[in-house]
Short mmCIF file of C-alpha atoms in Angstrom, two decimals:
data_model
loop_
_atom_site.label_atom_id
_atom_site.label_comp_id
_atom_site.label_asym_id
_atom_site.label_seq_id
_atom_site.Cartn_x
_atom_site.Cartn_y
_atom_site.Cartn_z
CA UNK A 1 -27.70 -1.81 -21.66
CA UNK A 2 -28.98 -5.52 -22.16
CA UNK A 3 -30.56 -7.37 -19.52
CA UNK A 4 -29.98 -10.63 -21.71
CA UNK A 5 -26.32 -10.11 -21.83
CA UNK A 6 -25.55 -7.88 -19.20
CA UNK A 7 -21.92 -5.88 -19.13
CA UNK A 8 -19.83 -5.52 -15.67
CA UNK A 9 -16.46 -3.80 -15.31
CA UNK A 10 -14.57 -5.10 -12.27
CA UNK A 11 -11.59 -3.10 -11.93
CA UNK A 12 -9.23 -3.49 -9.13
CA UNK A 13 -6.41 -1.94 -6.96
CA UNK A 14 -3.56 -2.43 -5.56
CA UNK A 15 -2.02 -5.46 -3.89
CA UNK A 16 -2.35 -9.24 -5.81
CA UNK A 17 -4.74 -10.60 -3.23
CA UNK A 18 -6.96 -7.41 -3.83
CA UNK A 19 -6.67 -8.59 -7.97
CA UNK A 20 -7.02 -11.72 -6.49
CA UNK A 21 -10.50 -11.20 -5.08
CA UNK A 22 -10.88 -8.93 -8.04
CA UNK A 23 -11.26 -11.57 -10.51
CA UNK A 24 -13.33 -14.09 -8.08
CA UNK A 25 -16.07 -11.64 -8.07
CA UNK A 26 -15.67 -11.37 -11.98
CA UNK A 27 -16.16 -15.40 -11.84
CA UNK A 28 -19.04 -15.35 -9.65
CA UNK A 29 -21.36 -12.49 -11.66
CA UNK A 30 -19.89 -14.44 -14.52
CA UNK A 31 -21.41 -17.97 -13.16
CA UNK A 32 -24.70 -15.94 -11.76
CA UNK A 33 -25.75 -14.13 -15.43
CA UNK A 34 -24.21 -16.81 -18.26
CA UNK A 35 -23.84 -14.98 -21.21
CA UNK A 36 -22.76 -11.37 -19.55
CA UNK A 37 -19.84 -10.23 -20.28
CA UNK A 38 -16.97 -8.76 -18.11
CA UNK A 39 -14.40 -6.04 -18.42
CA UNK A 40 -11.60 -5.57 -15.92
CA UNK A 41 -11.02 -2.03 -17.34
CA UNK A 42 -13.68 1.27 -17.14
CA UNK A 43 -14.80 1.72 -21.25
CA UNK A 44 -12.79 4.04 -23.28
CA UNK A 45 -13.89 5.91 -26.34
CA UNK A 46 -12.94 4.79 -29.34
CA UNK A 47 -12.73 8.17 -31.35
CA UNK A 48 -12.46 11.64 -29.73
CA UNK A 49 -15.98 12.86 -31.19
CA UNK A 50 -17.78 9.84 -29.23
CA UNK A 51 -18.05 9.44 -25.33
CA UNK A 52 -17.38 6.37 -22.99
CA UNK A 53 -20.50 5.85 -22.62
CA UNK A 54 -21.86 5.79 -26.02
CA UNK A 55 -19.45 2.66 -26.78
CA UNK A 56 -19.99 0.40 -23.90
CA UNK A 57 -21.84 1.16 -20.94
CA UNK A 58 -21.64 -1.29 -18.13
CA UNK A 59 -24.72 -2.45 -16.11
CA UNK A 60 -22.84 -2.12 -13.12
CA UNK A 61 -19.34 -1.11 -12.15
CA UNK A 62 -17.35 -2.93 -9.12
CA UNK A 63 -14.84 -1.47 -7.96
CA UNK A 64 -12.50 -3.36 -6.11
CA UNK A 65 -10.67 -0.43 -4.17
CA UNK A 66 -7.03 -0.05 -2.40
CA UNK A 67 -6.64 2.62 0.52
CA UNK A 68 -3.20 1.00 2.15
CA UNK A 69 -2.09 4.48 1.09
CA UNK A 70 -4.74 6.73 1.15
CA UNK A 71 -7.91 7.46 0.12
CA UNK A 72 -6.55 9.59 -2.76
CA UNK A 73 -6.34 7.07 -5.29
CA UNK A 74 -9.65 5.15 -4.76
CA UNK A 75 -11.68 8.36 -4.82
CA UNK A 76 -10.07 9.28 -7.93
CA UNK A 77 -11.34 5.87 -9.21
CA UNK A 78 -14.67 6.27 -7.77
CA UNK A 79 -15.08 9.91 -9.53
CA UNK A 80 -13.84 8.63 -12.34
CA UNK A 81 -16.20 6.14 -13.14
CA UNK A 82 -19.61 8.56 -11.74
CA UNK A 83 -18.82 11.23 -14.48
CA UNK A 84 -18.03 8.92 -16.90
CA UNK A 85 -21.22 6.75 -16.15
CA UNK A 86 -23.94 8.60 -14.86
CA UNK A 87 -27.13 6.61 -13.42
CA UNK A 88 -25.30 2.98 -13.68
CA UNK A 89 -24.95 1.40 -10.23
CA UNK A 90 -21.58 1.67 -8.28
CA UNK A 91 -20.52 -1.01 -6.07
CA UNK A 92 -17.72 -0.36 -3.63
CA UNK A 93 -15.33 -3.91 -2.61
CA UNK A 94 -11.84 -4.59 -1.12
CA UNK A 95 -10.19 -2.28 1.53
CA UNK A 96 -12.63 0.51 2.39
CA UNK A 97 -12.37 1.50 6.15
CA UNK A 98 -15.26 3.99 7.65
CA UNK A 99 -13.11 6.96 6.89
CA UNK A 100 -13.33 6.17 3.22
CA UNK A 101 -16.52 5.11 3.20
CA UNK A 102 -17.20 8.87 4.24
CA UNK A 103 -15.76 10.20 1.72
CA UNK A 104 -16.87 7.95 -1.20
CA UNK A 105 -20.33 9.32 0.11
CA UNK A 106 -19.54 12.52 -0.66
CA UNK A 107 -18.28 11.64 -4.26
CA UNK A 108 -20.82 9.39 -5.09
CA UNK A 109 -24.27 9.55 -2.81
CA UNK A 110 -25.82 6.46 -5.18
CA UNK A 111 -22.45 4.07 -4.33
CA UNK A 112 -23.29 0.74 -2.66
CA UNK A 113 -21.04 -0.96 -0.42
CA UNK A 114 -20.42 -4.93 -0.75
CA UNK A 115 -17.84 -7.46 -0.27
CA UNK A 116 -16.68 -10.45 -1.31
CA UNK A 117 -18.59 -12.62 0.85
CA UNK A 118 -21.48 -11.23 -0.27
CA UNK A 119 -21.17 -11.60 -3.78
CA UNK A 120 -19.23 -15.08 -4.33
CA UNK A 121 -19.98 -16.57 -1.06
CA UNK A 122 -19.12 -20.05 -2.63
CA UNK A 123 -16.27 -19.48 -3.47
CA UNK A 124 -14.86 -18.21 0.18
CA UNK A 125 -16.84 -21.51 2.13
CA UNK A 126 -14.19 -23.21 3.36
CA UNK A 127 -16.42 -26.62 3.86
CA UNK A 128 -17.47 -26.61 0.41
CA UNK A 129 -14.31 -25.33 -1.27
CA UNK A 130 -13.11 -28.65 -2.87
CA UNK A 131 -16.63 -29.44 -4.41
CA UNK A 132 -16.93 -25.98 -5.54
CA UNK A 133 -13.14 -25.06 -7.14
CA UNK A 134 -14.62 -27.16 -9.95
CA UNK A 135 -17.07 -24.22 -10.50
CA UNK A 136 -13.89 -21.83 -9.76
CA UNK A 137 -11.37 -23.28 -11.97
CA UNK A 138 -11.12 -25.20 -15.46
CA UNK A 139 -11.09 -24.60 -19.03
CA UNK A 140 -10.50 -20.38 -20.14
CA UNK A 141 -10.87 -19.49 -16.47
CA UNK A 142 -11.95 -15.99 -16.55
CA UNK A 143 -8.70 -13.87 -15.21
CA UNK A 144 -7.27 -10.42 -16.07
CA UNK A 145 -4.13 -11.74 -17.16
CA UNK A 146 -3.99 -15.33 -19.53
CA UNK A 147 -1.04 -16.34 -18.76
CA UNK A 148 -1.04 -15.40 -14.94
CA UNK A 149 -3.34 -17.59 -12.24
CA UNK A 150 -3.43 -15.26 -8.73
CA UNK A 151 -4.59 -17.59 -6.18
CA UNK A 152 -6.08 -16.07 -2.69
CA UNK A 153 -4.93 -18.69 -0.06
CA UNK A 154 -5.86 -16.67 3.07
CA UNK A 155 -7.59 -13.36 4.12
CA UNK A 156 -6.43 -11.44 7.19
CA UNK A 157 -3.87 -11.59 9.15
CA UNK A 158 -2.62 -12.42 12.99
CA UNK A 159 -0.93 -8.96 13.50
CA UNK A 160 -2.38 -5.34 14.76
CA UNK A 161 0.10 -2.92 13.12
CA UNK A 162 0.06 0.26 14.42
CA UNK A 163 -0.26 2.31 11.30
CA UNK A 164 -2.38 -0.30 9.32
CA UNK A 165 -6.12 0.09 8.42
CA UNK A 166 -6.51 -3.27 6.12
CA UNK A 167 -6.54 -5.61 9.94
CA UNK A 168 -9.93 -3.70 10.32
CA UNK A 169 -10.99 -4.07 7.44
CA UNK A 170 -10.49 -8.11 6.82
CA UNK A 171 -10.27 -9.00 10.42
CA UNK A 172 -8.49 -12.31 11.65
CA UNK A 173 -6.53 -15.01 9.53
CA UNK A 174 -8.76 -17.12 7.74
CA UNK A 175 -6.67 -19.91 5.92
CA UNK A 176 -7.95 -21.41 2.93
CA UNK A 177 -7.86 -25.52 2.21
CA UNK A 178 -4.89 -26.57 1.16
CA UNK A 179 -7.13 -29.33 -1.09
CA UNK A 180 -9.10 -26.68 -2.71
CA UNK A 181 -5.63 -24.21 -3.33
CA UNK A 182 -3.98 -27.16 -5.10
CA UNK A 183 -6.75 -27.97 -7.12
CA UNK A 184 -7.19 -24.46 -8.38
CA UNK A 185 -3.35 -24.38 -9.14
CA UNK A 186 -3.50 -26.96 -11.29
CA UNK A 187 -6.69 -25.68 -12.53
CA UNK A 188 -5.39 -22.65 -13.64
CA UNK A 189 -2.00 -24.39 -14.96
CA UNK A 190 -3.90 -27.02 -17.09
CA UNK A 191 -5.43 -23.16 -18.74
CA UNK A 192 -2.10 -22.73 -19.72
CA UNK A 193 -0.99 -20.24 -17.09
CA UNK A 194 2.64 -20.54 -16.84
CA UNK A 195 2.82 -18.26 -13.59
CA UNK A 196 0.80 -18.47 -10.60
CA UNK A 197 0.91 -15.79 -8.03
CA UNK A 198 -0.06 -17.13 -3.99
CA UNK A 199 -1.42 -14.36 -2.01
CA UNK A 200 -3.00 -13.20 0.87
CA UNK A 201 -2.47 -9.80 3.35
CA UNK A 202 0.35 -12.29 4.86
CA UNK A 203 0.78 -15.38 2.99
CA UNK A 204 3.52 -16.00 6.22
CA UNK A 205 1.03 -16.87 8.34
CA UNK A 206 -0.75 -18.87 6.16
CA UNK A 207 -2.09 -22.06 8.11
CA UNK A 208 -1.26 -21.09 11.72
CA UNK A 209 -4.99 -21.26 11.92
CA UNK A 210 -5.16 -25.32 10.84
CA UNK A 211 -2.03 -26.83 11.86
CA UNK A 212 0.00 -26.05 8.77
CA UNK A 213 2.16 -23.09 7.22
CA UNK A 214 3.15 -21.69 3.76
CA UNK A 215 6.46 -24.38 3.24
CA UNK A 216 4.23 -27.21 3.74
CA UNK A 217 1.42 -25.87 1.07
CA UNK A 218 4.03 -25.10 -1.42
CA UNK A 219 5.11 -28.21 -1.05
CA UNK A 220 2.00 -30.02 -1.84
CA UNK A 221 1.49 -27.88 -4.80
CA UNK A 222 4.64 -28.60 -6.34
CA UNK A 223 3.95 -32.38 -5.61
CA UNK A 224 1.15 -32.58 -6.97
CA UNK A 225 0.90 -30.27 -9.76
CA UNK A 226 3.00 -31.50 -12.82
CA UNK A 227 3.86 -28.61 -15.32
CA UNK A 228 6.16 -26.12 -16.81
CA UNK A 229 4.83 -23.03 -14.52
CA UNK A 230 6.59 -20.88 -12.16
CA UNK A 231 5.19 -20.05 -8.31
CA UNK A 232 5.67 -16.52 -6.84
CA UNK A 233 4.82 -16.19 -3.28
CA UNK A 234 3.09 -13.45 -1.83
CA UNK A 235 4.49 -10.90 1.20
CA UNK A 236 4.43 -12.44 4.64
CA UNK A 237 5.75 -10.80 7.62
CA UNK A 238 9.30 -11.45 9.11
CA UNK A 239 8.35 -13.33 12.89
CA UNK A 240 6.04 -15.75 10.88
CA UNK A 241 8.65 -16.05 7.94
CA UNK A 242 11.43 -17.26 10.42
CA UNK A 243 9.30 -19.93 12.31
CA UNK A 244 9.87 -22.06 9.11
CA UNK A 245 12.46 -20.38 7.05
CA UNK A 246 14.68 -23.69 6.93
CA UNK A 247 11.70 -25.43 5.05
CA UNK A 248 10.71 -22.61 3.10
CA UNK A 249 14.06 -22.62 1.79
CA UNK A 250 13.73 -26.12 0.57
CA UNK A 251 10.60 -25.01 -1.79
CA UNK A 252 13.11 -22.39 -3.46
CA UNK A 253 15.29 -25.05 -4.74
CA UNK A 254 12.54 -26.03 -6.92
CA UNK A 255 13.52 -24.36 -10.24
CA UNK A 256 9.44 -23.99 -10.31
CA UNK A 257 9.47 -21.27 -7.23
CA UNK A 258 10.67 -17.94 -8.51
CA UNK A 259 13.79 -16.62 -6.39
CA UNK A 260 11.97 -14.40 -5.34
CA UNK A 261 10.61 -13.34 -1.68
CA UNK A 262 8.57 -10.06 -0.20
CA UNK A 263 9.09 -9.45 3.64
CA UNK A 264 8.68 -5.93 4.57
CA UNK A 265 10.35 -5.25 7.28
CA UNK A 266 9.59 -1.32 7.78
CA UNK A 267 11.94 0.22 9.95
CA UNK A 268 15.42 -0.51 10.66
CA UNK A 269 14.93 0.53 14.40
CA UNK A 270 13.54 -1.95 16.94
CA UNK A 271 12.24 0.93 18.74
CA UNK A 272 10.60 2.31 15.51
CA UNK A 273 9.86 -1.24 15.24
CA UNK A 274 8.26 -1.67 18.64
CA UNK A 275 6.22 1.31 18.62
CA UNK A 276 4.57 0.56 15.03
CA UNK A 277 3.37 -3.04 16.78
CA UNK A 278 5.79 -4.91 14.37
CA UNK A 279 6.52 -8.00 16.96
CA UNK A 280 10.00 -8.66 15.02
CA UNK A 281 13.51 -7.31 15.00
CA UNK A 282 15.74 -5.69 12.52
CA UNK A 283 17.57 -9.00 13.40
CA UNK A 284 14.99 -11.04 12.21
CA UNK A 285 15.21 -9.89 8.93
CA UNK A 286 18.82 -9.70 8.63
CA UNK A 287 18.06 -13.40 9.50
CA UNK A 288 16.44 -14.09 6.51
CA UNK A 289 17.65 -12.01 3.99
CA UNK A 290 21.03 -13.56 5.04
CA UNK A 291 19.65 -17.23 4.51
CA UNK A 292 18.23 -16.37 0.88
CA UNK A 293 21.29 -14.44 -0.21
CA UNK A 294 23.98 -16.92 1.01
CA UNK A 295 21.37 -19.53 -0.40
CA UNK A 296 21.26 -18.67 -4.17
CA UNK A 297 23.66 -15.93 -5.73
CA UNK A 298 20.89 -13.97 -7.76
CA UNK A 299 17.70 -14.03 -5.28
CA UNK A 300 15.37 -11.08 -5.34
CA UNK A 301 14.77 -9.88 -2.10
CA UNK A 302 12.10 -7.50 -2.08
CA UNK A 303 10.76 -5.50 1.27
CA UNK A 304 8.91 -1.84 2.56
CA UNK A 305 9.83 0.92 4.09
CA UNK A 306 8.09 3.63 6.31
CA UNK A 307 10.02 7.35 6.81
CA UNK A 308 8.68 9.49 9.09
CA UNK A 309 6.62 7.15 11.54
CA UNK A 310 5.82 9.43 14.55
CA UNK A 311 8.51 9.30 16.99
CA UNK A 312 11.44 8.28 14.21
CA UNK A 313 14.43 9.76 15.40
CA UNK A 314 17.74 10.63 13.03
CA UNK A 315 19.40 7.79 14.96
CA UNK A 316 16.32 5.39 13.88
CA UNK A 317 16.76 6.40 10.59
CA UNK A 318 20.05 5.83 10.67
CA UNK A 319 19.49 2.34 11.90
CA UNK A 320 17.18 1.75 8.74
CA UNK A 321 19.91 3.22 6.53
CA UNK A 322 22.26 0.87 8.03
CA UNK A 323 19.77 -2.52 7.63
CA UNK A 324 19.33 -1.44 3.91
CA UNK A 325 23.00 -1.64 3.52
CA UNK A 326 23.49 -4.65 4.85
CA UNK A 327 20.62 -6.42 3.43
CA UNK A 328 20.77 -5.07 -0.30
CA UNK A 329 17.61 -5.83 -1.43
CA UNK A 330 16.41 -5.21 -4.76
CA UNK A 331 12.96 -4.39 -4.65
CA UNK A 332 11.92 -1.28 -1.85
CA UNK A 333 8.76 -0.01 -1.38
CA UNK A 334 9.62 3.70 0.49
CA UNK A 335 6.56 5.30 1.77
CA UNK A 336 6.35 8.63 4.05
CA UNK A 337 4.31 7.82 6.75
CA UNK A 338 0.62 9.23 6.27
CA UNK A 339 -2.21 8.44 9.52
CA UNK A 340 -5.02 6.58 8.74
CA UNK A 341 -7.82 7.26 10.74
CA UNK A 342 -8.47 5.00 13.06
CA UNK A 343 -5.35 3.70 14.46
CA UNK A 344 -2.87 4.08 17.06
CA UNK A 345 -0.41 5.67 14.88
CA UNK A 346 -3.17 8.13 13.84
CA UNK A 347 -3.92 8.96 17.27
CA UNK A 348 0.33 8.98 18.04
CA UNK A 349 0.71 11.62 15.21
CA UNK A 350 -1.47 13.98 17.11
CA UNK A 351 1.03 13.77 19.92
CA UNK A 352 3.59 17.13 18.32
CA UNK A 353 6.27 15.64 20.46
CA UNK A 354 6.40 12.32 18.05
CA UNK A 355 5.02 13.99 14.96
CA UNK A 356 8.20 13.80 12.28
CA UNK A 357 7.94 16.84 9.95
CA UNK A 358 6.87 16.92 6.17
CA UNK A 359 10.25 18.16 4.77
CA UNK A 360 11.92 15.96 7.30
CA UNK A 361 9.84 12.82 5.90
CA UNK A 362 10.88 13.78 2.62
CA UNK A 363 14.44 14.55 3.02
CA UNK A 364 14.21 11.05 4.78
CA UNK A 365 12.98 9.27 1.62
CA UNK A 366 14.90 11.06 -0.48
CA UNK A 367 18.23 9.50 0.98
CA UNK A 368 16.78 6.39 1.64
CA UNK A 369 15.56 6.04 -2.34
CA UNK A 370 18.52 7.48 -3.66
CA UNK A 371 20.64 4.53 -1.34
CA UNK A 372 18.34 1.83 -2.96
CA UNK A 373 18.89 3.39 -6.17
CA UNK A 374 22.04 2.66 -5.95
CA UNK A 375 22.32 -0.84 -4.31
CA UNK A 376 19.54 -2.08 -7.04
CA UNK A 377 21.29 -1.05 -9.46
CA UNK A 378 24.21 -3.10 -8.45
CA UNK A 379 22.14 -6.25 -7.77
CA UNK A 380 21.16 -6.01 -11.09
CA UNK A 381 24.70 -5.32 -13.29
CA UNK A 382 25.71 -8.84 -11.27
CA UNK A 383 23.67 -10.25 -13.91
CA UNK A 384 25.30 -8.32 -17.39
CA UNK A 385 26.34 -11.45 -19.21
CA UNK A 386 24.54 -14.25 -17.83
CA UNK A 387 21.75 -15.69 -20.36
CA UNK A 388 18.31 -15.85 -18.78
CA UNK A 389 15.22 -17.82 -19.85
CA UNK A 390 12.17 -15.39 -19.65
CA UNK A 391 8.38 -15.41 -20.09
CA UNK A 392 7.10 -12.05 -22.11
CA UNK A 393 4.62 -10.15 -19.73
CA UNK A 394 3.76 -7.15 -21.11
CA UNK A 395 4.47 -4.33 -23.20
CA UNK A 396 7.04 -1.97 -21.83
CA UNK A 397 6.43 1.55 -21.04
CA UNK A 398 9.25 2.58 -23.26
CA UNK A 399 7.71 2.31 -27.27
CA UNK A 400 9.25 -0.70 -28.93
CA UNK A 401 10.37 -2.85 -25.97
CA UNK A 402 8.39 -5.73 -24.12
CA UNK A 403 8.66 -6.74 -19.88
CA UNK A 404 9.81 -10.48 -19.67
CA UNK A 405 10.51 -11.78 -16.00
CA UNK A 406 13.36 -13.98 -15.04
CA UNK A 407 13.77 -16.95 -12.51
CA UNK A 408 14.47 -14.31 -9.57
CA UNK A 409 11.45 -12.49 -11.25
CA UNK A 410 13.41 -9.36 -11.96
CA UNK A 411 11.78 -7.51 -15.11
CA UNK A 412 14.04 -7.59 -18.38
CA UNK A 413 13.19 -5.08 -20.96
CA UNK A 414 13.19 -6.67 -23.96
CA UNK A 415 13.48 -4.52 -27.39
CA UNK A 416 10.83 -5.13 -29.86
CA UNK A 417 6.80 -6.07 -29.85
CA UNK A 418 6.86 -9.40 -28.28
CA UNK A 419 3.38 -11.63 -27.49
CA UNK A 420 2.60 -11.97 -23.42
CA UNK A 421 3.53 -15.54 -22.63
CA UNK A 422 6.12 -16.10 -25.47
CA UNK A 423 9.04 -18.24 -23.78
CA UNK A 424 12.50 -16.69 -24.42
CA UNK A 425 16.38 -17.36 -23.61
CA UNK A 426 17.98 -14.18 -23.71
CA UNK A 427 21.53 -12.64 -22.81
CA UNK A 428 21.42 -9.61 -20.36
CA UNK A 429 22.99 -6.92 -22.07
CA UNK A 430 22.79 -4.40 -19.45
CA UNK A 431 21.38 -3.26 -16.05
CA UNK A 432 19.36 -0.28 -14.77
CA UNK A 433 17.84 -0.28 -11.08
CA UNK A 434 14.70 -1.45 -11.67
CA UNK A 435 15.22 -3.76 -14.95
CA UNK A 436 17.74 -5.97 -16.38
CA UNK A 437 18.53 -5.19 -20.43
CA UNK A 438 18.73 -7.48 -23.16
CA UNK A 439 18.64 -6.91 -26.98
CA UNK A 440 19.01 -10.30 -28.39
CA UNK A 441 17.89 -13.52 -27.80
CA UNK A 442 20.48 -16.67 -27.70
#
């Protein structure tokens, strides 16, 4: 370890806005120690004779945790990086509710709990957020990804879902100015980025707080923010969505915005949806997935899905069965309903009445999955013949091929090693249900 140039790892989970925040504590312990240097990954040995530790032992590790889920994958983080670093300070950021907290203890007595605020305060001031993106923003911004720019453009959220642990965790909405947002767009665009990500835990209710909402800011960017980049908006919820869903729909005609759009609506059931605390219909979303689809003939609709909620019925499962078939969207995220501590639907699943059983919550997702499957793949064989320009992301999990992503921000494997941000036309060639194939370029 060098005091002089000191070493941090920052490694984050889940959601965009959590990779978000991820990377503006990077910047800040990046501003506060010039000359340190910053890994968003935990140190790996280079041989199998040497340890971690013997190649590159942080100063401190962050660790910029997700527990939408679970606490099983953020304590498998935390232990990861105690055993692999013993004695180096652990610092504990993003979503971690008391009941996590608790067990982190347990796993790691020595772990410190921060947050954001804390640690880049600047950087979440709303008064000083214009004179300060300056400091935020400009030339090799430090970021995960080079060609990607996430922007945070709100924290919390105006809703109290009934199964959902991140409200207590990051409180009420808290919009971000729409000066300082545009500023750091074109910040992170004049670095070259040629996609930048908007998020927040509901980017739908972004500016209900000020007097303005997500169409108008997306507006404003692509005003004033010349360039050859694409904007992908983060999830918002349905009954904010629909309060503006004419004007959003404006922004999508702007071959900058990818077609693409996250609503999860999470049960096909307005009871279902009632008793989770939702505050919007199975209509509502029907609503909008109708206006995108009709809208543009290759959108990407993307949404989430809860099985097993206590209380679900076969006939409210039916009813989400039903909405997926109707609305056809391409991207589901199926989850079996697990409690977190702390809520009302923890406190509901007590109730043996309303508790849905394990096999039953599995049988659930199974049909449910295996009826995405299927529609997905569909979506995606619409598009077997049409030639796509692309912009390389990543290497594919498959050896030999590289991820690209499309207008509608659909994945296309490509074959062959291809470098990240490499612009491409390319004919699809064929169509699995969670990729789009091509083998040649055009």
């Amino acid at each position: 370890m060098s005091s002089e140039n000191p070493v941090y790892a920052v490694i984050s989970q889940g959601c965009a806005a959590n990779f978000g925040e991820g990377e503006q504590i990077a910047r800040a312990l990046s501003a506060r120690h010039p000359g340190c240097k910053i890994l968003f990954r935990l140190p790996e040995a280079k041989t199998a004779q040497e340890s971690p530790a013997a190649q590159e032992a942080p100063d401190s590790i962050y660790l910029n945790v997700c527990t939408v889920k679970g606490n099983a994958g953020a304590l498998k983080l935390l232990r990861t990086a105690s055993e692999m670093f013993p004695g180096v300070p652990l610092f504990i950021t993003g979503c971690a509710p008391k009941d996590f907290r608790e067990d982190a203890l347990k796993v790691a007595p020595q772990v410190i709990f921060t947050s954001l605020k804390e640690i880049a305060p600047l950087e979440q001031n709303e008064a000083s957020a214009t004179e300060s993106m300056d400091a935020i923003v400009g030339p090799s911004t430090l970021r995960e990804t080079p060609y990607v720019g996430i922007v945070n453009i709100e924290e919390g959220c105006l809703d109290a879902c009934a199964f959902c642990s991140t409200h207590l965790v990051k409180g009420r909405l808290r919009s971000f100015a729409p000066e300082g947002i545009v500023k750091q767009v074109a910040g992170l665009v004049n670095d070259g980025c040629l996609e930048i990500q908007l998020t927040g835990q509901d980017c739908a209710c972004y500016g209900f707080d000020t007097g303005t909402n997500l169409a108008e800011l997306t507006q404003r960017i692509l005003v004033h923010v010349p360039g050859n980049y694409r904007l992908r908006l983060g999830m918002g919820n349905p009954r904010h969505m629909i309060r503006y869903a004419d004007s959003l729909l404006d922004c999508f005609r702007d071959e900058r915005v990818y077609k693409f759009v996250h609503v999860p609506v999470q049960s096909g059931s307005d009871r279902t949806l009632k008793a989770m605390n939702r505050r919007h219909t199975a209509e509502d979303f029907r609503k909008i997935a109708r206006m995108f689809n009709t809208e543009f003939s290759r959108f990407t609709l993307s949404t989430d899905i809860i099985v097993g909620f206590p209380g679900e019925t076969d006939d409210d499962f039916a009813e989400t069965m039903r909405l997926l078939e109707e609305t056809r969207p391409t991207v589901c995220n199926i989850t079996r309903f697990v409690a977190r501590p702390g809520t009302p639907a923890a406190r509901m699943e007590q109730d043996s009445s309303l508790r849905v059983p394990d096999a039953v919550k599995h049988e659930r997702s199974a049909i449910l999955f295996d009826a995405f499957q299927k529609i997905a793949q569909e979506n995606n064989a619409l598009w077997i013949g049409d030639t796509c320009d692309v912009v390389v992301e990543k290497p594919g999990h498959r050896a030999g091929t590289t991820i690209a992503r499309n207008e509608a921000y659909r994945p296309v494997a490509l074959a062959g090693d291809i470098p990240a941000g490499s612009r491409l036309k390319v004919r699809i060639t064929g169509a699995e249900a969670f990729a789009l194939l091509s083998d040649r370029s055009v």
